[in-house]
């Protein structure tokens, strides 16, 4: 079973052992966008849930990345500045966007688990 959580906006979250949470976009989102050519990373500051914190641009479109939970962004993946294609190559790994410390450490458990996210993808495909 995956240790990832997901949002309905196709972001993945992984709780880290230091209490931070790593965020990126799912392979489904990356495939929908196509080749990523630019990522605007968030500032290191506090954000409220659903606030726009980042933008990802591809050859097809631009898409906002929203803050999945209330918290403080503490690190960004600066490698994406020079090599945004990391999102295409490894969306669940080296293509992560930022890390944040949530105000409520347990709030991540309220997000979609792998099974719920898979059902969301299936419903999108059938729509």
Short mmCIF file of C-alpha atoms in Angstrom, two decimals:
data_model
loop_
_atom_site.label_atom_id
_atom_site.label_comp_id
_atom_site.label_asym_id
_atom_site.label_seq_id
_atom_site.Cartn_x
_atom_site.Cartn_y
_atom_site.Cartn_z
CA UNK A 1 0.00 0.00 0.00
CA UNK A 2 1.29 3.42 -0.95
CA UNK A 3 2.36 5.87 1.75
CA UNK A 4 1.29 8.74 -0.49
CA UNK A 5 -1.80 10.90 -0.10
CA UNK A 6 -3.46 12.78 -2.94
CA UNK A 7 -5.63 15.81 -3.63
CA UNK A 8 -8.47 16.03 -6.13
CA UNK A 9 -6.22 18.52 -7.98
CA UNK A 10 -3.74 15.67 -8.70
CA UNK A 11 -1.03 16.60 -6.24
CA UNK A 12 0.72 13.90 -4.23
CA UNK A 13 1.93 14.28 -0.67
CA UNK A 14 4.40 12.19 1.30
CA UNK A 15 4.90 12.63 5.05
CA UNK A 16 8.60 12.71 5.91
CA UNK A 17 10.18 11.48 9.15
CA UNK A 18 11.14 15.05 10.16
CA UNK A 19 7.47 16.15 10.22
CA UNK A 20 7.56 17.88 6.85
CA UNK A 21 5.45 16.90 3.85
CA UNK A 22 6.81 16.67 0.29
CA UNK A 23 4.48 17.74 -2.55
CA UNK A 24 4.53 17.11 -6.28
CA UNK A 25 2.13 16.45 -9.12
CA UNK A 26 0.94 12.95 -9.94
CA UNK A 27 1.97 11.07 -13.07
CA UNK A 28 -1.66 11.49 -14.22
CA UNK A 29 -1.30 15.29 -13.97
CA UNK A 30 2.09 15.23 -15.67
CA UNK A 31 0.77 13.12 -18.54
CA UNK A 32 -2.23 15.44 -18.91
CA UNK A 33 0.05 18.48 -19.06
CA UNK A 34 2.61 16.97 -21.41
CA UNK A 35 6.23 18.08 -21.45
CA UNK A 36 6.89 20.43 -18.52
CA UNK A 37 9.02 23.39 -19.56
CA UNK A 38 8.87 25.70 -16.51
CA UNK A 39 8.05 25.48 -12.80
CA UNK A 40 7.50 28.54 -10.63
CA UNK A 41 8.29 27.42 -7.10
CA UNK A 42 6.69 28.92 -3.98
CA UNK A 43 8.29 31.35 -1.55
CA UNK A 44 9.39 30.03 1.84
CA UNK A 45 6.46 31.30 3.88
CA UNK A 46 3.13 30.32 5.42
CA UNK A 47 0.18 29.51 3.15
CA UNK A 48 -3.43 28.60 3.77
CA UNK A 49 -5.01 25.50 2.27
CA UNK A 50 -6.05 25.97 -1.38
CA UNK A 51 -3.85 29.06 -1.89
CA UNK A 52 -1.99 29.08 -5.21
CA UNK A 53 1.65 28.45 -4.36
CA UNK A 54 3.25 27.32 -7.60
CA UNK A 55 2.71 27.22 -11.33
CA UNK A 56 3.76 24.52 -13.76
CA UNK A 57 3.90 25.26 -17.48
CA UNK A 58 4.02 22.71 -20.24
CA UNK A 59 3.91 22.76 -24.00
CA UNK A 60 0.12 22.31 -23.68
CA UNK A 61 -0.94 24.54 -20.78
CA UNK A 62 -0.15 26.22 -17.50
CA UNK A 63 -1.58 24.88 -14.26
CA UNK A 64 -1.65 26.15 -10.69
CA UNK A 65 -0.40 24.08 -7.79
CA UNK A 66 -2.40 24.80 -4.66
CA UNK A 67 -1.39 24.40 -1.06
CA UNK A 68 -2.90 21.07 0.02
CA UNK A 69 -3.06 21.97 3.74
CA UNK A 70 -2.35 24.97 5.95
CA UNK A 71 1.38 25.17 6.62
CA UNK A 72 4.79 26.73 6.14
CA UNK A 73 6.82 26.01 3.00
CA UNK A 74 10.32 25.20 4.27
CA UNK A 75 12.11 23.93 1.14
CA UNK A 76 11.75 24.02 -2.63
CA UNK A 77 13.23 21.74 -5.25
CA UNK A 78 15.58 24.28 -6.83
CA UNK A 79 16.75 21.63 -9.32
CA UNK A 80 13.49 22.33 -11.19
CA UNK A 81 14.72 25.85 -12.02
CA UNK A 82 17.34 24.46 -14.39
CA UNK A 83 15.74 21.11 -15.23
CA UNK A 84 11.92 21.28 -15.12
CA UNK A 85 11.84 18.10 -17.18
CA UNK A 86 12.54 16.20 -13.93
CA UNK A 87 8.75 16.39 -13.46
CA UNK A 88 8.34 14.45 -16.74
CA UNK A 89 11.04 11.93 -15.91
CA UNK A 90 10.23 11.23 -12.24
CA UNK A 91 7.00 12.91 -11.08
CA UNK A 92 6.91 10.88 -7.85
CA UNK A 93 10.60 11.29 -7.05
CA UNK A 94 13.15 13.82 -8.28
CA UNK A 95 10.34 15.96 -9.76
CA UNK A 96 8.93 17.01 -6.35
CA UNK A 97 8.03 20.69 -5.97
CA UNK A 98 8.26 21.73 -2.32
CA UNK A 99 8.21 20.64 1.31
CA UNK A 100 6.09 22.18 3.99
CA UNK A 101 5.37 21.75 7.69
CA UNK A 102 1.61 21.41 8.18
CA UNK A 103 -0.12 23.29 10.99
CA UNK A 104 -1.96 20.04 11.82
CA UNK A 105 0.28 17.00 11.36
CA UNK A 106 -2.73 14.68 11.25
CA UNK A 107 -4.54 16.61 8.50
CA UNK A 108 -2.72 14.65 5.79
CA UNK A 109 -4.76 11.58 6.76
CA UNK A 110 -7.90 13.39 5.62
CA UNK A 111 -6.67 13.46 2.02
CA UNK A 112 -7.23 10.74 -0.57
CA UNK A 113 -5.39 7.45 -0.15
CA UNK A 114 -4.17 5.45 -3.17
CA UNK A 115 -7.47 3.55 -3.61
CA UNK A 116 -9.58 6.71 -3.45
CA UNK A 117 -7.25 8.47 -5.90
CA UNK A 118 -7.41 5.51 -8.30
CA UNK A 119 -11.22 5.71 -8.19
CA UNK A 120 -11.00 9.46 -8.96
CA UNK A 121 -8.80 8.78 -12.01
CA UNK A 122 -11.17 6.06 -13.20
CA UNK A 123 -14.16 8.39 -12.80
CA UNK A 124 -12.33 11.11 -14.76
CA UNK A 125 -11.59 8.65 -17.55
CA UNK A 126 -15.22 7.58 -17.74
CA UNK A 127 -16.57 11.14 -17.76
#
